[in-house]
CSV table of C-alpha atoms in Angstrom, one decimal:
chain,number,residue,atom,x,y,z
A,1,MET,CA,94.8,135.0,152.8
A,2,LYS,CA,94.4,137.7,150.3
A,3,ASN,CA,94.6,141.2,151.8
A,4,GLU,CA,91.6,143.5,151.4
A,5,ARG,CA,91.8,147.0,150.2
A,6,SER,CA,91.0,149.6,152.8
A,7,ALA,CA,88.2,150.9,150.5
A,8,ASP,CA,86.6,147.4,150.9
A,9,ILE,CA,86.5,147.7,154.7
A,10,PHE,CA,83.0,148.6,156.2
A,11,VAL,CA,82.8,149.4,159.9
A,12,THR,CA,79.8,149.4,162.2
A,13,ILE,CA,80.0,151.8,165.1
A,14,VAL,CA,77.7,150.9,168.0
A,15,VAL,CA,76.9,153.7,170.4
A,16,SER,CA,74.9,152.9,173.6
A,17,ILE,CA,73.0,155.6,175.3
A,18,ARG,CA,70.5,156.3,178.1
A,19,ASN,CA,69.5,160.0,178.6
A,20,ALA,CA,72.8,161.3,177.1
A,21,ALA,CA,71.5,163.2,174.1
A,22,VAL,CA,73.9,166.2,174.4
A,23,ASP,CA,76.9,163.9,174.7
A,24,LEU,CA,75.5,161.8,171.8
A,25,SER,CA,75.4,164.9,169.6
A,26,LYS,CA,79.1,165.6,170.2
A,27,THR,CA,80.0,162.0,169.3
A,28,LEU,CA,77.9,162.1,166.1
A,29,ASP,CA,79.4,165.5,165.1
A,30,ASN,CA,82.9,164.0,165.5
A,31,PHE,CA,82.0,161.0,163.3
A,32,ALA,CA,81.1,163.4,160.5
A,33,LEU,CA,84.7,164.7,160.5
A,34,GLN,CA,86.1,161.4,159.4
A,35,THR,CA,87.7,161.3,156.0
A,36,PHE,CA,86.8,157.6,155.8
A,37,VAL,CA,83.2,157.2,154.8
A,38,ASN,CA,82.6,153.4,154.8
A,39,PHE,CA,80.9,153.2,158.1
A,40,GLU,CA,77.5,153.1,159.7
A,41,VAL,CA,76.3,154.0,163.2
A,42,LEU,CA,73.9,151.9,165.3
A,43,ILE,CA,72.5,153.7,168.3
A,44,ALA,CA,71.3,151.4,171.1
A,45,ASP,CA,68.9,153.7,173.0
A,46,CYS,CA,67.5,152.5,176.3
A,47,ASN,CA,64.2,154.4,176.2
A,48,SER,CA,65.9,157.8,176.7
A,49,THR,CA,63.6,160.7,177.7
A,50,ASP,CA,65.8,163.6,176.6
A,51,ASP,CA,65.0,163.4,172.9
A,52,PRO,CA,68.2,162.1,171.3
A,53,ALA,CA,66.3,161.7,168.0
A,54,GLN,CA,66.7,165.4,167.4
A,55,TYR,CA,70.5,164.9,167.0
A,56,VAL,CA,70.2,161.8,164.7
A,57,THR,CA,68.6,163.3,161.7
A,58,ALA,CA,70.5,164.8,158.7
A,59,ARG,CA,73.8,163.0,159.3
A,60,PRO,CA,76.2,162.4,156.3
A,61,TYR,CA,76.5,158.7,157.1
A,62,PRO,CA,74.0,155.8,157.6
A,63,ILE,CA,72.6,155.8,161.1
A,64,VAL,CA,70.0,153.7,162.7
A,65,HIS,CA,68.4,154.8,166.0
A,66,ILE,CA,67.1,151.7,167.9
A,67,VAL,CA,64.9,152.5,170.9
A,68,GLN,CA,64.6,149.4,173.2
A,69,THR,CA,64.4,148.2,176.7
A,70,ASP,CA,67.7,146.6,177.7
A,71,TYR,CA,69.3,145.3,180.9
A,72,GLY,CA,72.7,146.8,180.8
A,73,ILE,CA,75.2,147.9,178.2
A,74,TYR,CA,76.2,144.4,177.1
A,75,ASP,CA,72.6,143.4,176.6
A,76,ALA,CA,72.1,146.6,174.6
A,77,TRP,CA,75.1,145.8,172.4
A,78,ASN,CA,73.8,142.2,171.9
A,79,ARG,CA,70.4,143.4,170.8
A,80,VAL,CA,71.6,145.7,168.0
A,81,LEU,CA,74.4,143.5,166.7
A,82,PRO,CA,72.1,141.5,164.4
A,83,GLN,CA,71.6,144.8,162.4
A,84,ALA,CA,75.3,145.4,161.9
A,85,ARG,CA,76.4,145.4,158.3
A,86,GLY,CA,80.0,146.1,158.8
A,87,ARG,CA,82.8,143.5,158.6
A,88,TRP,CA,84.3,145.1,161.7
A,89,VAL,CA,82.5,146.6,164.7
A,90,ILE,CA,83.6,149.0,167.3
A,91,PHE,CA,81.7,149.9,170.5
A,92,MET,CA,81.7,153.5,171.8
A,93,GLY,CA,79.8,155.5,174.3
A,94,ALA,CA,78.0,158.9,174.1
A,95,GLY,CA,80.7,161.5,174.5
A,96,ASP,CA,83.5,159.3,173.1
A,97,THR,CA,85.2,160.7,169.9
A,98,PHE,CA,87.8,159.6,167.4
A,99,LYS,CA,91.2,161.1,168.0
A,100,CYS,CA,91.5,162.8,164.6
A,101,PRO,CA,89.8,163.0,161.2
A,102,ASN,CA,92.0,160.3,159.7
A,103,THR,CA,91.5,157.8,162.5
A,104,LEU,CA,89.1,155.5,160.7
A,105,GLN,CA,91.0,155.7,157.5
A,106,ASP,CA,94.3,154.7,159.2
A,107,ALA,CA,92.4,151.9,161.1
A,108,ALA,CA,90.9,150.6,157.8
A,109,GLU,CA,94.2,150.4,156.2
A,110,PHE,CA,95.6,148.5,159.2
A,111,LEU,CA,92.6,146.1,159.3
A,112,SER,CA,92.8,145.5,155.6
A,113,ARG,CA,96.3,143.9,156.0
A,114,LEU,CA,95.2,141.5,158.8
A,115,PRO,CA,94.8,137.8,158.0
A,116,ASP,CA,91.4,136.2,158.5
A,117,ASN,CA,92.4,134.4,161.7
A,118,VAL,CA,92.9,137.8,163.5
A,119,LEU,CA,89.6,138.3,165.4
A,120,MET,CA,90.3,141.6,167.1
A,121,ALA,CA,92.6,144.6,166.8
A,122,TYR,CA,92.9,147.4,169.2
A,123,GLY,CA,94.7,150.7,169.6
A,124,ARG,CA,95.1,153.3,172.3
A,125,VAL,CA,92.6,155.5,174.1
A,126,ASP,CA,93.2,159.0,175.6
A,127,VAL,CA,91.4,159.4,178.9
A,128,LEU,CA,90.4,163.0,179.3
A,129,GLY,CA,89.4,165.0,182.3
A,130,GLU,CA,86.3,167.2,182.6
A,131,ASN,CA,88.1,170.1,181.0
A,132,GLY,CA,89.3,168.0,178.1
A,133,ASN,CA,92.8,167.8,179.5
A,134,LEU,CA,94.7,164.5,179.0
A,135,MET,CA,94.7,162.5,182.2
A,136,TYR,CA,96.5,159.4,180.9
A,137,ASP,CA,96.3,156.9,178.0
A,138,CYS,CA,95.7,153.2,177.9
A,139,GLY,CA,96.5,150.6,175.3
A,140,ALA,CA,99.7,148.5,174.8
A,141,PRO,CA,100.9,145.4,173.0
A,142,TRP,CA,99.0,142.3,174.1
A,143,SER,CA,101.5,141.0,176.6
A,144,GLN,CA,101.4,144.3,178.4
A,145,ALA,CA,97.7,144.7,178.0
A,146,LEU,CA,97.1,141.3,179.5
A,147,ASN,CA,99.2,142.3,182.5
A,148,HIS,CA,97.1,145.5,182.8
A,149,ILE,CA,93.9,143.3,182.9
A,150,ARG,CA,95.6,141.2,185.6
A,151,ARG,CA,96.0,144.4,187.6
A,152,PHE,CA,92.3,145.3,187.2
A,153,GLU,CA,93.1,148.1,184.9
A,154,LEU,CA,91.2,149.4,182.0
A,155,PHE,CA,91.3,147.9,178.5
A,156,PRO,CA,90.7,150.4,175.6
A,157,HIS,CA,87.4,149.0,174.3
A,158,GLN,CA,86.7,152.3,172.6
A,159,ALA,CA,89.6,151.6,170.4
A,160,THR,CA,88.9,147.9,169.8
A,161,PHE,CA,87.8,146.6,166.4
A,162,GLN,CA,86.2,143.1,166.4
A,163,ARG,CA,85.2,141.0,163.3
A,164,THR,CA,81.4,141.1,163.3
A,165,ASP,CA,81.2,137.4,162.6
A,166,THR,CA,82.9,136.5,165.8
A,167,PHE,CA,79.7,137.1,167.6
A,168,THR,CA,78.0,134.3,165.6
A,169,ARG,CA,81.0,132.1,165.8
A,170,PHE,CA,81.9,132.5,169.5
A,171,GLY,CA,78.8,134.0,171.1
A,172,LEU,CA,77.5,137.4,172.2
A,173,PHE,CA,78.6,139.4,175.3
A,174,ASP,CA,77.8,137.8,178.5
A,175,ALA,CA,75.0,140.1,179.8
A,176,GLN,CA,75.2,138.9,183.4
A,177,TYR,CA,78.2,141.3,183.8
A,178,ARG,CA,77.4,144.9,184.4
A,179,ILE,CA,80.9,146.3,184.0
A,180,ALA,CA,83.4,143.6,182.9
A,181,GLY,CA,81.6,142.0,179.9
A,182,ASP,CA,83.9,143.6,177.4
A,183,ARG,CA,87.0,142.2,179.0
A,184,ASP,CA,85.3,138.8,179.2
A,185,MET,CA,84.8,138.9,175.5
A,186,ILE,CA,88.4,140.1,174.8
A,187,LEU,CA,89.7,137.2,176.8
A,188,ARG,CA,87.4,134.8,175.1
A,189,LEU,CA,88.6,135.8,171.7
A,190,ALA,CA,92.3,136.0,172.9
A,191,ALA,CA,92.1,132.3,173.7
A,192,VAL,CA,91.4,131.6,170.0
A,193,PHE,CA,94.0,134.0,168.5
A,194,GLU,CA,96.1,136.7,170.1
A,195,PRO,CA,94.7,140.2,169.6
A,196,VAL,CA,96.7,142.5,167.4
A,197,PHE,CA,97.9,145.9,168.6
A,198,PHE,CA,97.3,148.9,166.4
A,199,PRO,CA,100.0,151.4,167.5
A,200,GLN,CA,97.9,154.5,167.2
A,201,THR,CA,95.5,156.5,169.5
A,202,VAL,CA,92.1,155.7,168.2
A,203,ALA,CA,89.7,157.5,170.6
A,204,ASN,CA,89.1,160.0,173.3
A,205,PHE,CA,87.2,158.8,176.3
A,206,ARG,CA,86.0,161.5,178.7
A,207,TYR,CA,86.4,160.3,182.2
A,208,GLY,CA,83.1,158.9,183.6
A,209,GLY,CA,80.7,156.1,182.8
A,210,THR,CA,79.5,153.0,184.6
A,211,SER,CA,82.8,151.6,185.8
A,212,SER,CA,83.9,155.1,186.9
A,213,VAL,CA,81.2,155.7,189.5
A,214,PRO,CA,82.5,155.3,193.1
A,215,GLU,CA,79.9,152.9,194.3
A,216,LYS,CA,80.6,150.7,191.3
A,217,ARG,CA,84.2,150.4,192.2
A,218,LEU,CA,83.9,147.2,194.2
A,219,MET,CA,81.6,145.7,191.6
A,220,SER,CA,84.2,146.3,189.0
A,221,ILE,CA,86.9,144.5,191.0
A,222,PHE,CA,84.6,141.6,191.8
A,223,GLU,CA,83.4,141.2,188.3
A,224,MET,CA,87.0,141.3,186.9
A,225,SER,CA,88.0,138.7,189.5
A,226,ALA,CA,85.2,136.4,188.3
A,227,VAL,CA,86.2,137.0,184.6
A,228,MET,CA,89.8,136.2,185.3
A,229,ALA,CA,88.8,133.0,187.2
A,230,LYS,CA,86.6,132.0,184.3
A,231,HIS,CA,89.5,132.3,181.9
A,232,ASN,CA,92.1,130.7,184.3
A,233,ILE,CA,94.0,134.0,184.6
A,234,LYS,CA,95.6,134.8,187.9
A,235,PRO,CA,95.5,138.4,189.2
A,236,LYS,CA,98.8,140.1,189.9
A,237,SER,CA,97.9,140.5,193.5
A,238,SER,CA,94.9,141.0,195.8
A,239,PHE,CA,96.0,144.6,196.6
A,240,PRO,CA,93.6,146.2,194.2
A,241,LEU,CA,90.7,144.6,196.1
A,242,ILE,CA,92.0,146.1,199.3
A,243,LYS,CA,92.5,149.5,197.7
A,244,ALA,CA,89.0,149.3,196.3
A,245,THR,CA,87.5,148.6,199.6
A,246,VAL,CA,89.3,151.4,201.4
A,247,LEU,CA,88.7,153.9,198.7
A,248,ASN,CA,85.1,153.0,198.4
A,249,LEU,CA,84.7,153.6,202.1
A,250,LEU,CA,86.6,156.8,202.0
A,251,THR,CA,84.4,158.3,199.3
A,252,TYR,CA,81.5,158.2,201.8
A,253,VAL,CA,83.4,159.9,204.7
A,254,LEU,CA,85.7,162.4,203.0
A,255,PRO,CA,85.0,165.3,200.6
A,256,GLU,CA,86.1,164.1,197.2
A,257,SER,CA,88.6,167.0,196.9
A,258,VAL,CA,90.4,165.9,200.1
A,259,LEU,CA,90.3,162.3,199.1
A,260,TYR,CA,91.8,162.8,195.6
A,261,ARG,CA,94.5,165.2,196.8
A,262,MET,CA,95.5,162.5,199.3
A,263,VAL,CA,95.7,160.0,196.4
A,264,ASP,CA,97.7,162.4,194.3
A,265,ALA,CA,100.1,163.0,197.1
A,266,TYR,CA,100.6,159.3,197.4
A,267,ARG,CA,101.2,159.0,193.6
A,268,ILE,CA,103.8,161.8,193.7
A,269,ALA,CA,105.5,160.2,196.7
A,270,THR,CA,105.8,157.0,194.8
A,271,GLY,CA,107.3,158.6,191.7
A,272,ARG,CA,104.2,158.9,189.5
A,273,LYS,CA,102.1,161.7,188.0
A,274,ARG,CA,99.2,163.2,189.8
A,275,ARG,CA,95.7,162.4,188.4
A,276,TYR,CA,93.6,164.8,190.5
A,277,GLN,CA,90.4,166.0,188.9
A,278,PRO,CA,87.7,167.7,191.1
A,279,ARG,CA,85.0,165.1,190.4
A,280,LYS,CA,87.1,162.1,189.6
A,281,SER,CA,85.9,158.8,191.1
A,282,ALA,CA,87.9,156.0,192.7
A,283,GLU,CA,87.8,153.8,189.6
A,284,ASP,CA,90.9,155.1,188.0
A,285,MET,CA,92.9,154.7,191.2
A,286,GLN,CA,93.2,151.0,190.6
A,287,ASP,CA,96.8,151.5,189.7
A,288,LEU,CA,97.9,153.5,192.7
């Protein structure tokens, strides 16, 4: 395969929103800082009522604001993908940002060197607390990343570039999932060709979102169990499910500050860094 030039790479950035106009504005402002200019933005807007359109106009890059009724984030992504013009696509959320102004340029140079049979490349994501402080990062070479999935941990989808034609070749996201559809897609593509790790932090992800809400904790674990069973992957243990059940119950009977200080005390006692944030949910405590 003949390598492309980075200047020939064109990237589609899909951003899904629902009543997150202010966060969207921060994300779009960040995109404007990129030194790489060969990208477009598709906004999948589920009938927002907070006027996100006011932040879409007068951007220095192509942007399409698609207002639609969808049935979850993966359905939203599926609905806008036919409009993607990029050879590569990355999915981000309102409030997500690229790590630095050269991020897309560095990614394009990396992607340009990949052979055609590589369907997906991914980097690292910094997970930030409410005050913008670094809580932890995620993203590792595939053998480690697969083990993280088997432990019900996050995969850095905000740092994941997929070839756009994979969605016509291998199908769209399975919209029956509410939380784990991205990991289902990742494992589907990984069965064809091993994902390639881009050893750089691509994005900042502010803690929160669907899989971070306490009441979604058990749903996340159950969906990931179903995804792993679908792909014949055995979880590392059933302990995450037990923790999820206990933490889910405790979120309803203890003040969050008490609960998370207890969790941080446990982490420190077991030789790890604390992760306490005043409004942090139980989702990130999968790796207690």
